[in-house]
CSV table of C-alpha atoms in Angstrom, one decimal:
chain,number,residue,atom,x,y,z
A,1,MET,CA,2.6,-15.1,-15.8
A,2,LYS,CA,1.5,-11.5,-15.8
A,3,VAL,CA,1.7,-9.8,-12.4
A,4,LEU,CA,-0.3,-6.6,-11.6
A,5,VAL,CA,0.9,-4.5,-8.7
A,6,ALA,CA,-1.1,-1.6,-7.1
A,7,VAL,CA,0.9,1.4,-5.8
A,8,LYS,CA,-0.3,4.4,-4.0
A,9,ARG,CA,1.1,7.9,-3.7
A,10,VAL,CA,1.2,9.0,0.0
A,11,VAL,CA,2.9,11.5,2.2
A,12,ASP,CA,6.4,10.4,2.7
A,13,TYR,CA,6.9,8.4,5.9
A,14,ASN,CA,9.6,10.7,7.2
A,15,VAL,CA,7.2,13.7,7.1
A,16,LYS,CA,5.4,14.8,10.2
A,17,VAL,CA,1.8,15.4,9.0
A,18,ARG,CA,-0.2,18.5,10.0
A,19,VAL,CA,-3.9,18.8,10.3
A,20,LYS,CA,-5.6,21.6,8.4
A,21,SER,CA,-6.9,24.5,10.4
A,22,ASP,CA,-10.5,23.7,9.6
A,23,ASN,CA,-10.1,20.0,10.7
A,24,SER,CA,-11.2,18.8,7.3
A,25,GLY,CA,-8.1,16.7,6.7
A,26,VAL,CA,-4.3,16.5,6.5
A,27,ASP,CA,-2.4,19.3,4.9
A,28,ILE,CA,-0.4,18.0,1.9
A,29,ALA,CA,0.5,21.3,0.3
A,30,ASN,CA,4.3,21.5,-0.4
A,31,VAL,CA,4.7,18.2,1.4
A,32,LYS,CA,7.1,15.5,0.1
A,33,MET,CA,5.1,12.6,-1.4
A,34,SER,CA,6.4,9.1,-2.2
A,35,MET,CA,5.3,5.5,-2.8
A,36,ASN,CA,3.5,3.7,0.0
A,37,PRO,CA,6.3,1.6,1.7
A,38,PHE,CA,4.2,-1.6,1.6
A,39,ASP,CA,3.5,-1.1,-2.1
A,40,GLU,CA,7.2,-0.7,-2.7
A,41,ILE,CA,7.7,-4.1,-1.1
A,42,ALA,CA,5.0,-5.5,-3.4
A,43,ILE,CA,6.8,-4.2,-6.5
A,44,GLU,CA,10.1,-5.6,-5.3
A,45,GLU,CA,8.5,-9.0,-4.8
A,46,ALA,CA,7.0,-8.9,-8.3
A,47,VAL,CA,10.5,-8.1,-9.7
A,48,ARG,CA,12.0,-11.0,-7.8
A,49,LEU,CA,9.4,-13.3,-9.2
A,50,LYS,CA,10.3,-12.1,-12.7
A,51,GLU,CA,14.0,-12.7,-12.0
A,52,LYS,CA,13.2,-16.3,-10.9
A,53,GLY,CA,11.4,-16.8,-14.2
A,54,VAL,CA,8.0,-17.1,-12.6
A,55,ALA,CA,6.6,-13.8,-13.9
A,56,THR,CA,6.9,-12.6,-17.5
A,57,GLU,CA,5.4,-9.1,-17.2
A,58,ILE,CA,4.9,-6.6,-14.4
A,59,ILE,CA,2.2,-3.9,-14.6
A,60,ALA,CA,2.2,-1.2,-12.0
A,61,VAL,CA,-1.2,0.5,-11.4
A,62,SER,CA,-2.0,3.7,-9.5
A,63,CYS,CA,-5.3,5.5,-9.0
A,64,GLY,CA,-5.5,9.2,-8.2
A,65,VAL,CA,-4.3,12.6,-9.4
A,66,THR,CA,-1.9,13.3,-12.3
A,67,GLN,CA,1.1,13.4,-9.9
A,68,CYS,CA,0.7,9.7,-9.4
A,69,THR,CA,2.7,9.3,-12.6
A,70,GLU,CA,5.8,10.0,-10.5
A,71,THR,CA,5.0,7.1,-8.3
A,72,LEU,CA,4.5,4.9,-11.3
A,73,ARG,CA,7.8,6.0,-12.8
A,74,THR,CA,9.5,4.9,-9.6
A,75,ALA,CA,7.7,1.5,-9.8
A,76,MET,CA,9.0,1.2,-13.4
A,77,ALA,CA,12.5,2.2,-12.2
A,78,ILE,CA,12.4,-0.6,-9.6
A,79,GLY,CA,11.5,-3.1,-12.4
A,80,ALA,CA,7.9,-2.8,-13.6
A,81,ASP,CA,7.6,-3.2,-17.4
A,82,ARG,CA,4.7,-0.8,-17.9
A,83,ALA,CA,2.2,1.2,-15.9
A,84,ILE,CA,-1.5,2.2,-15.8
A,85,LEU,CA,-2.8,5.4,-14.2
A,86,VAL,CA,-6.5,5.6,-13.4
A,87,GLU,CA,-6.7,9.4,-13.2
A,88,THR,CA,-9.2,11.1,-11.0
A,89,SER,CA,-9.3,14.1,-8.6
A,90,ALA,CA,-12.1,12.5,-6.5
A,91,GLU,CA,-11.4,11.2,-3.0
A,92,LEU,CA,-10.8,7.5,-3.5
A,93,GLN,CA,-11.9,5.1,-0.7
A,94,PRO,CA,-10.8,1.4,-0.5
A,95,LEU,CA,-14.0,0.1,-2.2
A,96,ALA,CA,-13.6,2.5,-5.2
A,97,VAL,CA,-10.0,1.4,-5.6
A,98,ALA,CA,-11.0,-2.2,-5.4
A,99,LYS,CA,-13.6,-1.7,-8.1
A,100,LEU,CA,-11.1,0.0,-10.4
A,101,LEU,CA,-8.5,-2.8,-9.8
A,102,LYS,CA,-11.3,-5.4,-10.6
A,103,ALA,CA,-12.0,-3.6,-13.9
A,104,LEU,CA,-8.2,-3.7,-14.7
A,105,ILE,CA,-8.0,-7.4,-13.8
A,106,ASP,CA,-10.8,-8.1,-16.2
A,107,LYS,CA,-8.9,-6.1,-18.9
A,108,GLU,CA,-5.4,-7.5,-18.3
A,109,GLN,CA,-6.1,-11.0,-16.9
A,110,PRO,CA,-3.1,-11.2,-14.6
A,111,GLY,CA,-2.0,-14.4,-13.0
A,112,LEU,CA,-1.2,-12.7,-9.7
A,113,VAL,CA,-2.1,-9.4,-8.1
A,114,ILE,CA,0.1,-8.0,-5.3
A,115,LEU,CA,-0.8,-5.0,-3.1
A,116,GLY,CA,0.7,-3.6,0.0
A,117,LYS,CA,-1.2,-4.8,3.1
A,118,GLN,CA,-2.2,-1.2,3.9
A,119,ALA,CA,-1.5,2.4,3.1
A,120,ILE,CA,0.3,4.5,5.7
A,121,ASP,CA,-2.0,7.5,5.2
A,122,ASP,CA,-5.4,5.9,6.0
A,123,ASP,CA,-4.3,2.6,7.5
A,124,CYS,CA,-7.5,1.0,6.1
A,125,ASN,CA,-6.1,-2.5,5.2
A,126,GLN,CA,-9.2,-3.2,3.1
A,127,THR,CA,-8.5,-2.9,-0.6
A,128,GLY,CA,-6.8,-6.3,-1.1
A,129,GLN,CA,-9.6,-8.1,0.7
A,130,MET,CA,-12.3,-6.2,-1.1
A,131,LEU,CA,-10.6,-6.9,-4.4
A,132,ALA,CA,-10.5,-10.6,-3.7
A,133,ALA,CA,-14.2,-10.6,-2.9
A,134,LEU,CA,-15.1,-8.6,-6.1
A,135,ALA,CA,-12.9,-10.7,-8.4
A,136,ASP,CA,-13.9,-14.0,-6.6
A,137,LEU,CA,-10.2,-15.0,-6.3
A,138,PRO,CA,-8.2,-16.7,-3.6
A,139,GLN,CA,-6.4,-14.3,-1.2
A,140,ALA,CA,-3.4,-14.4,1.0
A,141,THR,CA,-3.0,-11.4,3.3
A,142,PHE,CA,0.0,-10.2,5.3
A,143,ALA,CA,2.5,-12.3,3.3
A,144,SER,CA,6.0,-12.5,4.6
A,145,LYS,CA,7.2,-15.2,2.1
A,146,LEU,CA,6.1,-16.3,-1.4
A,147,GLU,CA,7.0,-19.5,-3.3
A,148,ALA,CA,5.5,-20.2,-6.7
A,149,ALA,CA,5.4,-23.7,-8.2
A,150,ASP,CA,3.1,-25.8,-10.4
A,151,GLY,CA,0.5,-23.1,-10.8
A,152,LYS,CA,0.1,-22.6,-7.1
A,153,LEU,CA,1.5,-20.2,-4.6
A,154,LYS,CA,2.9,-21.2,-1.1
A,155,VAL,CA,2.4,-18.2,1.1
A,156,THR,CA,3.8,-17.7,4.7
A,157,ARG,CA,1.5,-15.3,6.5
A,158,GLU,CA,2.1,-13.3,9.7
A,159,VAL,CA,-0.7,-13.9,12.2
A,160,ASP,CA,-1.1,-13.0,15.9
A,161,GLY,CA,0.2,-16.4,17.1
A,162,GLY,CA,3.2,-16.5,14.8
A,163,LEU,CA,3.4,-17.7,11.2
A,164,GLU,CA,0.8,-19.6,9.0
A,165,THR,CA,1.7,-21.3,5.7
A,166,ILE,CA,-1.1,-21.7,3.1
A,167,LEU,CA,-1.2,-23.0,-0.4
A,168,ILE,CA,-3.5,-21.1,-2.9
A,169,SER,CA,-4.2,-21.6,-6.6
A,170,LEU,CA,-3.5,-18.9,-9.2
A,171,PRO,CA,-4.7,-16.4,-10.2
A,172,ALA,CA,-4.8,-14.9,-6.7
A,173,ILE,CA,-4.6,-11.7,-4.6
A,174,VAL,CA,-1.7,-11.3,-2.2
A,175,THR,CA,-1.0,-8.4,0.2
A,176,ALA,CA,2.6,-7.8,1.2
A,177,ASP,CA,3.7,-7.4,4.8
A,178,LEU,CA,6.8,-5.5,6.0
A,179,ARG,CA,9.1,-8.6,6.3
A,180,LEU,CA,8.4,-10.0,2.8
A,181,ASN,CA,11.6,-8.3,1.4
A,182,GLU,CA,13.8,-5.2,1.5
A,183,PRO,CA,13.2,-3.1,-1.7
A,184,ARG,CA,16.3,-2.4,-3.8
A,185,TYR,CA,17.9,1.0,-4.2
A,186,VAL,CA,16.7,2.7,-7.4
A,187,THR,CA,19.7,3.5,-9.7
A,188,LEU,CA,19.9,6.6,-12.0
A,189,PRO,CA,20.2,4.5,-15.2
A,190,ASN,CA,16.9,2.7,-14.2
A,191,ILE,CA,15.2,6.0,-13.5
A,192,MET,CA,16.2,7.2,-17.0
A,193,LYS,CA,15.0,3.9,-18.6
A,194,ALA,CA,11.6,4.3,-16.7
A,195,LYS,CA,10.9,7.5,-18.5
A,196,LYS,CA,10.7,5.6,-21.8
A,197,LYS,CA,8.4,2.8,-20.6
A,198,GLN,CA,4.8,2.7,-21.5
A,199,LEU,CA,2.3,4.5,-19.3
A,200,ASP,CA,-1.4,4.3,-20.1
A,201,VAL,CA,-4.0,6.7,-18.6
A,202,PHE,CA,-7.6,5.9,-18.1
A,203,LYS,CA,-10.5,7.6,-16.4
A,204,PRO,CA,-12.9,5.8,-14.0
A,205,GLU,CA,-15.6,6.3,-16.6
A,206,ASP,CA,-13.5,4.5,-19.2
A,207,LEU,CA,-13.6,1.4,-16.9
A,208,GLY,CA,-17.3,1.8,-16.1
A,209,VAL,CA,-16.6,2.4,-12.4
A,210,ASP,CA,-18.5,4.7,-10.0
A,211,VAL,CA,-15.9,6.1,-7.5
A,212,SER,CA,-18.2,8.3,-5.5
A,213,ALA,CA,-17.5,8.3,-1.8
A,214,ARG,CA,-19.6,6.0,0.5
A,215,ILE,CA,-18.1,7.4,3.7
A,216,LYS,CA,-17.8,11.0,4.8
A,217,THR,CA,-15.0,12.3,7.0
A,218,LEU,CA,-16.6,14.5,9.7
A,219,LYS,CA,-13.4,15.7,11.4
A,220,VAL,CA,-9.7,15.1,11.5
A,221,SER,CA,-7.8,16.1,14.7
A,222,GLU,CA,-4.4,15.6,16.2
A,223,PRO,CA,-4.1,13.3,19.2
A,224,PRO,CA,-4.0,15.1,22.5
A,225,LYS,CA,-0.5,16.1,23.6
A,226,ARG,CA,1.1,14.0,26.3
A,227,SER,CA,1.8,15.7,29.6
A,228,ALA,CA,5.3,15.8,30.9
A,229,GLY,CA,6.5,12.9,33.1
A,230,ILE,CA,7.9,13.3,36.6
A,231,LYS,CA,10.7,11.7,38.5
A,232,VAL,CA,10.1,9.9,41.8
A,233,PRO,CA,12.8,9.3,44.5
A,234,ASP,CA,11.9,5.7,45.3
A,235,VAL,CA,9.5,2.8,44.6
A,236,ALA,CA,7.4,3.6,47.6
A,237,THR,CA,6.6,7.1,46.2
A,238,LEU,CA,5.9,5.6,42.8
A,239,VAL,CA,3.4,3.1,44.3
A,240,ALA,CA,1.7,5.8,46.3
A,241,LYS,CA,1.3,8.1,43.3
A,242,LEU,CA,-0.1,5.2,41.2
A,243,LYS,CA,-2.7,4.6,44.0
A,244,THR,CA,-3.7,8.1,44.9
A,245,GLU,CA,-3.1,10.2,41.7
A,246,ALA,CA,-3.3,7.8,38.7
A,247,LYS,CA,-5.7,5.5,40.5
A,248,VAL,CA,-4.5,2.5,38.5
A,249,ILE,CA,-3.8,0.2,41.4
């Protein structure tokens, strides 16, 4: 079974982002970038499926600027067999990415597509669901456990009330949650091997996809700074302040 995994290049989760002075977006100049953590979990799960003999080939896919090749090389160092970059400098929104992935599904015919449940930069949590709709495939979102057998996939999902287990037929779309696995440490020999692996580059026009933006960002601003707290001598004073100052009781 061929597994296609989508990975996104985002600002590293350890970096404190700054808003541009003109409020047009987030400043990413000279900022450390890395693979979206949920996508890293998705790659790890695909590699584990290959180690179990379920998957035969893993293809990592990224959409964006040329520097996304670094993210794809990391994916191949983790265990992906080859990679595809859909190169564009345009702002890619979830629908555009879903259309690009749909075109690659038609081209590669994978038995399973795994994505991170959301990206940590826009927090949209939309691409996997949109892709399932466009490709007309079964979907299992927020997966915390995968078991493949007899051409089907048993998926444990994290829902508000706890856990839900569903059985879906393959091919299918799965989005990975945080507790699906813990990604392995990438070793230096694997990083060197990844440099020799196949990496194909396409443009959106090559796939016949229009990636023009459907949504316009009007303004990006930082959340208001929290005011300093105060200490109160006793419970009675606390209750009084909640009544008279905060007016919450």
